[in-house]
XYZ file of C-alpha atoms in Angstrom:
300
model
C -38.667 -111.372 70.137
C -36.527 -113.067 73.096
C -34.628 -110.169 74.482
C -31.529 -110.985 76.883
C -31.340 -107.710 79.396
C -28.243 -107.527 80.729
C -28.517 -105.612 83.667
C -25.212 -104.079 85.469
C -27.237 -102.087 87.727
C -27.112 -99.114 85.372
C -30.139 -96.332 86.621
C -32.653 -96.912 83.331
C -33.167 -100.945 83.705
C -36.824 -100.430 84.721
C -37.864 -97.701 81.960
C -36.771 -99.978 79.316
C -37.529 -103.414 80.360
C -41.502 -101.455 80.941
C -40.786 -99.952 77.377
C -39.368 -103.305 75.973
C -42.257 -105.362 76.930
C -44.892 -102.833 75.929
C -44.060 -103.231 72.556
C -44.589 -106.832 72.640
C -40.848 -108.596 73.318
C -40.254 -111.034 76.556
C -37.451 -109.395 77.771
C -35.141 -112.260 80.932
C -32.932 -109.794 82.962
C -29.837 -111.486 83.699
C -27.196 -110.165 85.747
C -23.302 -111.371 86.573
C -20.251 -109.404 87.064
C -17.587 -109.920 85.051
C -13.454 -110.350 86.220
C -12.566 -108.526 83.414
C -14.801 -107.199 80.026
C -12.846 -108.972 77.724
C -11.713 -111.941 79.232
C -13.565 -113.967 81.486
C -14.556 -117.236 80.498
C -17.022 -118.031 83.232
C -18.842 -115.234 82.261
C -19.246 -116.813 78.787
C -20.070 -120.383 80.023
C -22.973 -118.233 82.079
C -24.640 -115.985 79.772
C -24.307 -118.855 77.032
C -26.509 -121.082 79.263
C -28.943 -117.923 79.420
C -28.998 -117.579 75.816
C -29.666 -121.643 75.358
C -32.564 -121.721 78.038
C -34.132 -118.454 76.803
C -34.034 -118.891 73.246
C -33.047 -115.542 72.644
C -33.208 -113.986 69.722
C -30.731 -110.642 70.617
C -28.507 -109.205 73.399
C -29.517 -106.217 74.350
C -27.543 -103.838 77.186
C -26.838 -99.961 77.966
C -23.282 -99.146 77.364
C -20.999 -101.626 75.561
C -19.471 -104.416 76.817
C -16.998 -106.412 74.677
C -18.028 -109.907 76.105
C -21.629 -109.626 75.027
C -20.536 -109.132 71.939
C -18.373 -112.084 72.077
C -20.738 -114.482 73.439
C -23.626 -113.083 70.747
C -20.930 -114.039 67.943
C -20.274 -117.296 69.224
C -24.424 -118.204 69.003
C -24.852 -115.802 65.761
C -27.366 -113.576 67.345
C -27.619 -109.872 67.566
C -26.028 -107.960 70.207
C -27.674 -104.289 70.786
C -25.708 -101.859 72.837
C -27.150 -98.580 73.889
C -23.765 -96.676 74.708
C -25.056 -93.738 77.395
C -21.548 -92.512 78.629
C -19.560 -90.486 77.213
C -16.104 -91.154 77.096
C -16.637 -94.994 77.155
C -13.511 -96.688 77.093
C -14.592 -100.487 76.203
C -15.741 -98.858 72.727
C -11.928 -98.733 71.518
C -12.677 -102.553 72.231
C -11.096 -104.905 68.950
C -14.644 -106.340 68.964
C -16.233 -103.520 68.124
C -16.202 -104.762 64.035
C -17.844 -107.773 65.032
C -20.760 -108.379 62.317
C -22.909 -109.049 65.251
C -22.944 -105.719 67.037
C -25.628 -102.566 67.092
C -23.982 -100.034 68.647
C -25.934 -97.002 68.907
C -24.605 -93.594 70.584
C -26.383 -90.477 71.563
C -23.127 -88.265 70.165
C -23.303 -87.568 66.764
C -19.964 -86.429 66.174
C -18.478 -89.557 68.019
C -20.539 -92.214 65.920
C -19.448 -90.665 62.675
C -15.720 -90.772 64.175
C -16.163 -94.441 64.336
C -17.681 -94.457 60.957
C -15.326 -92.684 59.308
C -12.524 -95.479 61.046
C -14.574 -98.170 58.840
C -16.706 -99.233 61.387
C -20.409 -99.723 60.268
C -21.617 -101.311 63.461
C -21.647 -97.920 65.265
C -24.992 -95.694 64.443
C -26.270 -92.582 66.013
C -29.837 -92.725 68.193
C -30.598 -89.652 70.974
C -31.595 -91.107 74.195
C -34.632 -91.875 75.316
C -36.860 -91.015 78.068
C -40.112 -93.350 79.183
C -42.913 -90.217 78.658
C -45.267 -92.541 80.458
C -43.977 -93.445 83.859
C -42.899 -89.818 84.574
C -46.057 -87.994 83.404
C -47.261 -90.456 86.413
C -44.613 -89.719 89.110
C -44.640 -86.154 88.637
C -48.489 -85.854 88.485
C -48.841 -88.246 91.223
C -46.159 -86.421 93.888
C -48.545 -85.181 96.618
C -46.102 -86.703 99.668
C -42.983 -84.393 98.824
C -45.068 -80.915 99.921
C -42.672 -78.937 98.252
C -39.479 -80.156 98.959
C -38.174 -80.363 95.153
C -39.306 -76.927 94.614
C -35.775 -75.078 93.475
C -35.059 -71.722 92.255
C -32.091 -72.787 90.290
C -30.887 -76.700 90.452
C -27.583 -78.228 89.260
C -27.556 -81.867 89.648
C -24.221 -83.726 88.889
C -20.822 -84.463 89.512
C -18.217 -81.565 90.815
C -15.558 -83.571 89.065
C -12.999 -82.397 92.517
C -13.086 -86.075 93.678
C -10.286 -88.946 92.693
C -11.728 -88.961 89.052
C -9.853 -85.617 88.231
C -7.023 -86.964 86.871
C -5.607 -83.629 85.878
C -5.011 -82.488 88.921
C -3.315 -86.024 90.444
C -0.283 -86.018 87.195
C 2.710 -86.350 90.069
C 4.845 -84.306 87.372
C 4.642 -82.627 84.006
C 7.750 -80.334 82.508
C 6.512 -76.710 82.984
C 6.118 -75.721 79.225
C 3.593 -78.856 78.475
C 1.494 -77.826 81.925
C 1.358 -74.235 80.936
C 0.120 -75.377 77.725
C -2.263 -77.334 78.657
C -3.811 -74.609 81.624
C -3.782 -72.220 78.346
C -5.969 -74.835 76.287
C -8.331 -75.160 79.383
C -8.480 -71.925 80.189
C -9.544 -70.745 76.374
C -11.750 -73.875 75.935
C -13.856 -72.804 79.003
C -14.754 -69.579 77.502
C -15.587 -71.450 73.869
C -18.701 -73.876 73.192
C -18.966 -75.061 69.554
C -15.014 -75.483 69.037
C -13.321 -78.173 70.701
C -9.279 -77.113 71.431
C -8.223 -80.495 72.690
C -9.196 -82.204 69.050
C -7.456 -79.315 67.375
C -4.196 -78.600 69.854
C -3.651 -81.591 70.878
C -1.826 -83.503 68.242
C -0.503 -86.624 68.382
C 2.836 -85.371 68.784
C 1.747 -83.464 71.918
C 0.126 -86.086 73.307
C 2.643 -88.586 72.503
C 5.160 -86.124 74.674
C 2.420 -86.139 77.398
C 3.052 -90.054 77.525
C 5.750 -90.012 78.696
C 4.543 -88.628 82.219
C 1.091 -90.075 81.780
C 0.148 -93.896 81.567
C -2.797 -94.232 79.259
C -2.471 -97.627 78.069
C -4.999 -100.419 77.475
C -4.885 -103.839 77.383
C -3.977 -105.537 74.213
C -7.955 -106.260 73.346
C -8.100 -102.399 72.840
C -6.916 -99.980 69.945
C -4.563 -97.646 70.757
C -6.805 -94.740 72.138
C -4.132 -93.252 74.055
C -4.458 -89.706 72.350
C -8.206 -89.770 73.050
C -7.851 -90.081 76.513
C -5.540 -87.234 76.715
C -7.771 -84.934 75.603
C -10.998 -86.701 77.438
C -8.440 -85.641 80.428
C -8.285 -81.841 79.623
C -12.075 -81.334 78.480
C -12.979 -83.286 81.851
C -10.810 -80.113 83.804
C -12.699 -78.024 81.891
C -15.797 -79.457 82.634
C -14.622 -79.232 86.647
C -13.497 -75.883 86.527
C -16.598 -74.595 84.335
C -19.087 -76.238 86.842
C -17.002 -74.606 89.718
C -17.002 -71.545 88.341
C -20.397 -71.136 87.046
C -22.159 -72.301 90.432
C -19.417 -70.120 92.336
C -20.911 -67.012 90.214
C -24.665 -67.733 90.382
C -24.585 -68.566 94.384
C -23.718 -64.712 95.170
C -26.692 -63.697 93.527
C -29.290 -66.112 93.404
C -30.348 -69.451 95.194
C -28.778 -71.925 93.884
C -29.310 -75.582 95.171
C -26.711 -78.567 94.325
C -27.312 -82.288 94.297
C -24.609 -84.247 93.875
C -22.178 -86.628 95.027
C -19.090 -83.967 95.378
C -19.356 -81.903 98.286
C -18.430 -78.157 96.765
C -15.956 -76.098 98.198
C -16.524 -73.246 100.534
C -16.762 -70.607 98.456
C -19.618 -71.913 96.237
C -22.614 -69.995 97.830
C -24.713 -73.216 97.379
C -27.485 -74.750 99.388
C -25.907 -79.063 99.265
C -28.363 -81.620 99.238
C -26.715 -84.370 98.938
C -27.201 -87.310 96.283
C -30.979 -87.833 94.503
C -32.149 -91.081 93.364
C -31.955 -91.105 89.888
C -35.419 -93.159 89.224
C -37.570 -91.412 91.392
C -35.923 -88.034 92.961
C -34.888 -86.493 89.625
C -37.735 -86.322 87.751
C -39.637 -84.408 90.605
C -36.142 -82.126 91.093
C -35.906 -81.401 87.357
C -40.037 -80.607 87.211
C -39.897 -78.685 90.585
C -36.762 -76.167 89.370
C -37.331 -72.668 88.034
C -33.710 -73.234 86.244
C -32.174 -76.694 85.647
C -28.696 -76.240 84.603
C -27.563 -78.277 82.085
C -23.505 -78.061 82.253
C -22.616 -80.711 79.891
C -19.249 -82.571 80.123
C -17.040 -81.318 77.415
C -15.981 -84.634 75.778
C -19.463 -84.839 74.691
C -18.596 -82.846 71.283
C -22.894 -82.930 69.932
């Protein structure tokens, strides 16, 4: 099979193409940035050359973009997306129906939501991990003499950085803020219930409009309510990590890699950022502990 990689420099583009082409496919990586993921016509005129001088057979690309799938219906070819975010706004795209698409997504819960909305384009697959090349780089590092060697390791995002968007609403009437601190303050205490899907109805959230702008474009569904609550279990997630790290640094070593610099009273050894391709792997094999503190919109 012909395989059109769109690359967007996501952080997996070398597993899979290695994975892709082991099982037999010619895989053309093809790269251009887009004005705007559902409307830029250039971009079409582009990848439809790539599709013409490649004879591909599919699309493939991690996450979803709704011009792939446009261009893919336009040559009646396949277009594969491998969604690895959670929330991912561009899947509330109006192309998502499109007979052409594969959308797979490593939430269960959030592919049968899309299911049960009457779309049977969206599946469930976990994610995958390329066995070989790791086995290698971890077996292999003999030049890092120790330096990934952790007693406990949290590598990720702080969430205290312009992407809070809790914490920048301008204003909010007192009894919908003290509300909403209530939900996160249960929900951080609760795994296996999600609050937000429950408490926040769509008569709450509609009232939460009012202060908040959470509007697409016109080429999306109406996912304002969504992003509501993606809002509050993203606060959660903030406040849990914060907590959590603030706890385990009195008593323990705790080492943090990430692109958020934590706040003074997080007993934490910082470390900065790790490469994703190379660094990880040897942090996540070197740790005693790897903590896993998983962003709360990811329901499964």
């Amino acid at each position: 099979m012909n395989i059109l990689y769109y690359y967007w420099n996501e952080n997996n583009k070398t597993d899979c193409v290695m994975c892709l082409r082991k099982l037999g496919h010619n895989v053309n990586v093809w790269s251009r940035s887009m004005v705007d993921y559902s409307n830029d016509p250039s971009f079409l005129e582009e990848i439809d050359k790539q599709i013409s001088s490649g004879s591909s057979d599919c699309i493939f690309s991690f996450n979803y973009f709704p011009l792939l799938s446009v261009a893919a219906s336009q040559r009646e070819i396949p277009y594969i997306s491998w969604v690895y975010d959670s929330p991912h706004l561009t899947l509330e795209s109006k192309t998502i129906g499109n007979p052409c698409n594969h959308i797979f997504l490593f939430g269960f819960a959030l592919a049968e939501s899309y299911k049960s909305r009457g779309f049977n384009t969206v599946d469930y697959m976990p994610l995958p991990v390329n066995v070989e090349r790791l086995k290698t780089l971890v077996s292999e590092d003999t030049h890092s003499a120790g330096r990934y060697d952790h007693d406990i390791t949290f590598l990720g995002s702080l969430y205290n950085d312009e992407y809070n968007f809790y914490d920048q609403i301008k204003y909010i009437p007192d009894y919908i803020k003290g509300y909403l601190d209530g939900i996160i303050i249960a929900q951080e205490k609760l795994y296996g219930l999600d609050l937000a899907s429950s408490m926040l109805t769509h008569e709450i959230c509609s009232e939460i409009r009012k202060y908040v702008k959470v509007d697409l474009s016109e080429s999306y569904y109406d996912s304002g309510d969504e992003i509501i609550r993606n809002m509050i279990r993203k606060k959660v997630t903030a406040n849990e990590r914060g907590h959590l790290l603030t706890i385990l640094g009195r008593s323990f070593n705790v080492d943090l890699y990430s692109g958020n610099r934590p706040d003074a009273s997080m007993k934490v050894r910082y470390l900065g950022t790790a490469d994703y391709t190379d660094e990880m792997p040897l942090i996540f094999s070197g740790s005693k502990i790897n903590l896993n503190i998983t962003l709360r919109s990811i329901l499964t």
